[in-house]
Amino acid sequence: METVKQPLQPAEVEMVARMAKALGHPTRIEILVFLASRDSCFFGNIHDELPMAKSTVSQHLKELKDAGLIQGEIETPKVRYCIHKENWEIARKLFSNLFDLFDWKEMHC
């Protein structure tokens, strides 16, 4: 007998959508890869490290922070960023659950 996968709850759907939107831009992925490659929080201006305009970086950092994927101070003079580990783990589980919904089905279109 096949195991029926449980659909995502409404709050989980909202969270997945918010995180997916934040992950939907190449610049944001570059920023996340940069932050994930560090051993600790990054203190400084990411636009000094990555080839991006300051205004572009600020906009994308805000989107990532609003989605809960990063944490820290993104307004000068306090500039510190890092991956929000707890929310990153929640995102991993939610996206895994979403993709698992389709693993067991044989789709015929």
mmCIF file of C-alpha atoms in Angstrom:
data_model
loop_
_atom_site.group_PDB
_atom_site.id
_atom_site.type_symbol
_atom_site.label_atom_id
_atom_site.label_comp_id
_atom_site.label_asym_id
_atom_site.label_seq_id
_atom_site.Cartn_x
_atom_site.Cartn_y
_atom_site.Cartn_z
ATOM 1 C CA MET A 1 0.000 0.000 0.000
ATOM 2 C CA GLU A 2 1.344 3.431 -0.951
ATOM 3 C CA THR A 3 1.965 5.976 1.742
ATOM 4 C CA VAL A 4 -0.074 9.101 1.141
ATOM 5 C CA LYS A 5 2.024 12.216 1.579
ATOM 6 C CA GLN A 6 0.483 14.948 3.692
ATOM 7 C CA PRO A 7 0.052 18.271 1.918
ATOM 8 C CA LEU A 8 1.690 21.366 3.314
ATOM 9 C CA GLN A 9 -0.318 23.333 5.841
ATOM 10 C CA PRO A 10 -1.461 26.862 4.819
ATOM 11 C CA ALA A 11 1.212 28.551 6.946
ATOM 12 C CA GLU A 12 3.847 26.274 5.412
ATOM 13 C CA VAL A 13 2.625 27.116 1.908
ATOM 14 C CA GLU A 14 3.041 30.823 2.686
ATOM 15 C CA MET A 15 6.534 30.264 4.064
ATOM 16 C CA VAL A 16 7.645 28.173 1.069
ATOM 17 C CA ALA A 17 6.284 30.806 -1.322
ATOM 18 C CA ARG A 18 8.072 33.631 0.506
ATOM 19 C CA MET A 19 11.363 31.738 0.552
ATOM 20 C CA ALA A 20 11.003 30.602 -3.064
ATOM 21 C CA LYS A 21 10.478 34.199 -4.150
ATOM 22 C CA ALA A 22 13.623 35.243 -2.280
ATOM 23 C CA LEU A 23 15.563 32.400 -3.930
ATOM 24 C CA GLY A 24 14.228 33.364 -7.351
ATOM 25 C CA HIS A 25 16.947 35.860 -8.261
ATOM 26 C CA PRO A 26 20.536 34.955 -9.242
ATOM 27 C CA THR A 27 22.003 37.833 -7.220
ATOM 28 C CA ARG A 28 20.342 36.560 -4.059
ATOM 29 C CA ILE A 29 21.716 33.091 -4.693
ATOM 30 C CA GLU A 30 25.198 34.606 -5.097
ATOM 31 C CA ILE A 31 24.805 36.438 -1.784
ATOM 32 C CA LEU A 32 23.612 33.270 -0.022
ATOM 33 C CA VAL A 33 26.501 31.236 -1.448
ATOM 34 C CA PHE A 34 28.924 33.934 -0.292
ATOM 35 C CA LEU A 35 27.477 33.966 3.228
ATOM 36 C CA ALA A 36 27.237 30.166 3.440
ATOM 37 C CA SER A 37 30.904 29.828 2.491
ATOM 38 C CA ARG A 38 32.011 31.782 5.560
ATOM 39 C CA ASP A 39 32.837 30.282 8.947
ATOM 40 C CA SER A 40 31.124 33.121 10.799
ATOM 41 C CA CYS A 41 28.997 36.198 10.210
ATOM 42 C CA PHE A 42 30.277 38.638 7.634
ATOM 43 C CA PHE A 43 31.109 42.094 8.941
ATOM 44 C CA GLY A 44 31.411 44.677 6.205
ATOM 45 C CA ASN A 45 29.933 45.561 2.872
ATOM 46 C CA ILE A 46 29.125 42.667 0.585
ATOM 47 C CA HIS A 47 29.321 44.997 -2.396
ATOM 48 C CA ASP A 48 33.060 45.276 -1.628
ATOM 49 C CA GLU A 49 33.352 41.481 -1.957
ATOM 50 C CA LEU A 50 30.981 40.757 -4.840
ATOM 51 C CA PRO A 51 30.808 42.673 -8.120
ATOM 52 C CA MET A 52 27.498 44.388 -7.376
ATOM 53 C CA ALA A 53 26.340 47.945 -6.830
ATOM 54 C CA LYS A 54 25.669 48.964 -3.240
ATOM 55 C CA SER A 55 22.002 49.740 -3.944
ATOM 56 C CA THR A 56 21.540 46.352 -5.631
ATOM 57 C CA VAL A 57 23.069 44.524 -2.680
ATOM 58 C CA SER A 58 20.948 46.453 -0.181
ATOM 59 C CA GLN A 59 17.742 45.612 -2.038
ATOM 60 C CA HIS A 60 18.568 41.916 -2.236
ATOM 61 C CA LEU A 61 19.728 41.716 1.386
ATOM 62 C CA LYS A 62 16.388 43.177 2.453
ATOM 63 C CA GLU A 63 14.487 40.551 0.435
ATOM 64 C CA LEU A 64 16.573 37.738 1.938
ATOM 65 C CA LYS A 65 16.129 39.095 5.450
ATOM 66 C CA ASP A 66 12.372 39.589 4.980
ATOM 67 C CA ALA A 67 12.133 35.947 3.869
ATOM 68 C CA GLY A 68 14.019 34.887 7.007
ATOM 69 C CA LEU A 69 16.940 33.362 5.112
ATOM 70 C CA ILE A 70 19.557 35.721 6.563
ATOM 71 C CA GLN A 71 19.842 37.600 9.806
ATOM 72 C CA GLY A 72 21.806 40.553 11.042
ATOM 73 C CA GLU A 73 21.968 44.286 10.690
ATOM 74 C CA ILE A 74 21.674 45.446 7.116
ATOM 75 C CA GLU A 75 21.614 49.192 7.767
ATOM 76 C CA THR A 76 24.813 51.203 8.106
ATOM 77 C CA PRO A 77 26.729 51.816 10.327
ATOM 78 C CA LYS A 78 25.899 48.366 11.764
ATOM 79 C CA VAL A 79 26.637 45.937 8.967
ATOM 80 C CA ARG A 80 26.649 42.240 9.819
ATOM 81 C CA TYR A 81 25.057 39.366 7.962
ATOM 82 C CA CYS A 82 24.859 35.609 8.204
ATOM 83 C CA ILE A 83 22.682 32.709 7.173
ATOM 84 C CA HIS A 84 19.754 32.260 9.568
ATOM 85 C CA LYS A 85 20.547 28.635 10.400
ATOM 86 C CA GLU A 86 17.246 27.761 12.068
ATOM 87 C CA ASN A 87 15.176 29.177 9.210
ATOM 88 C CA TRP A 88 17.505 27.599 6.648
ATOM 89 C CA GLU A 89 16.792 24.204 8.213
ATOM 90 C CA ILE A 90 13.046 24.941 8.161
ATOM 91 C CA ALA A 91 13.352 25.866 4.466
ATOM 92 C CA ARG A 92 15.237 22.643 3.756
ATOM 93 C CA LYS A 93 12.472 20.581 5.381
ATOM 94 C CA LEU A 94 9.611 22.491 3.764
ATOM 95 C CA PHE A 95 11.074 22.288 0.258
ATOM 96 C CA SER A 96 11.899 18.618 0.817
ATOM 97 C CA ASN A 97 8.292 17.976 1.898
ATOM 98 C CA LEU A 98 7.020 19.843 -1.150
ATOM 99 C CA PHE A 99 9.180 17.868 -3.569
ATOM 100 C CA ASP A 100 8.386 14.597 -1.771
ATOM 101 C CA LEU A 101 4.696 15.113 -2.559
ATOM 102 C CA PHE A 102 5.465 14.263 -6.170
ATOM 103 C CA ASP A 103 8.033 11.487 -5.634
ATOM 104 C CA TRP A 104 5.519 8.734 -5.175
ATOM 105 C CA LYS A 105 3.233 9.647 -8.060
ATOM 106 C CA GLU A 106 3.434 8.404 -11.584
ATOM 107 C CA MET A 107 2.400 11.436 -13.561
ATOM 108 C CA HIS A 108 0.723 10.973 -16.904
ATOM 109 C CA CYS A 109 0.128 14.137 -18.876
#
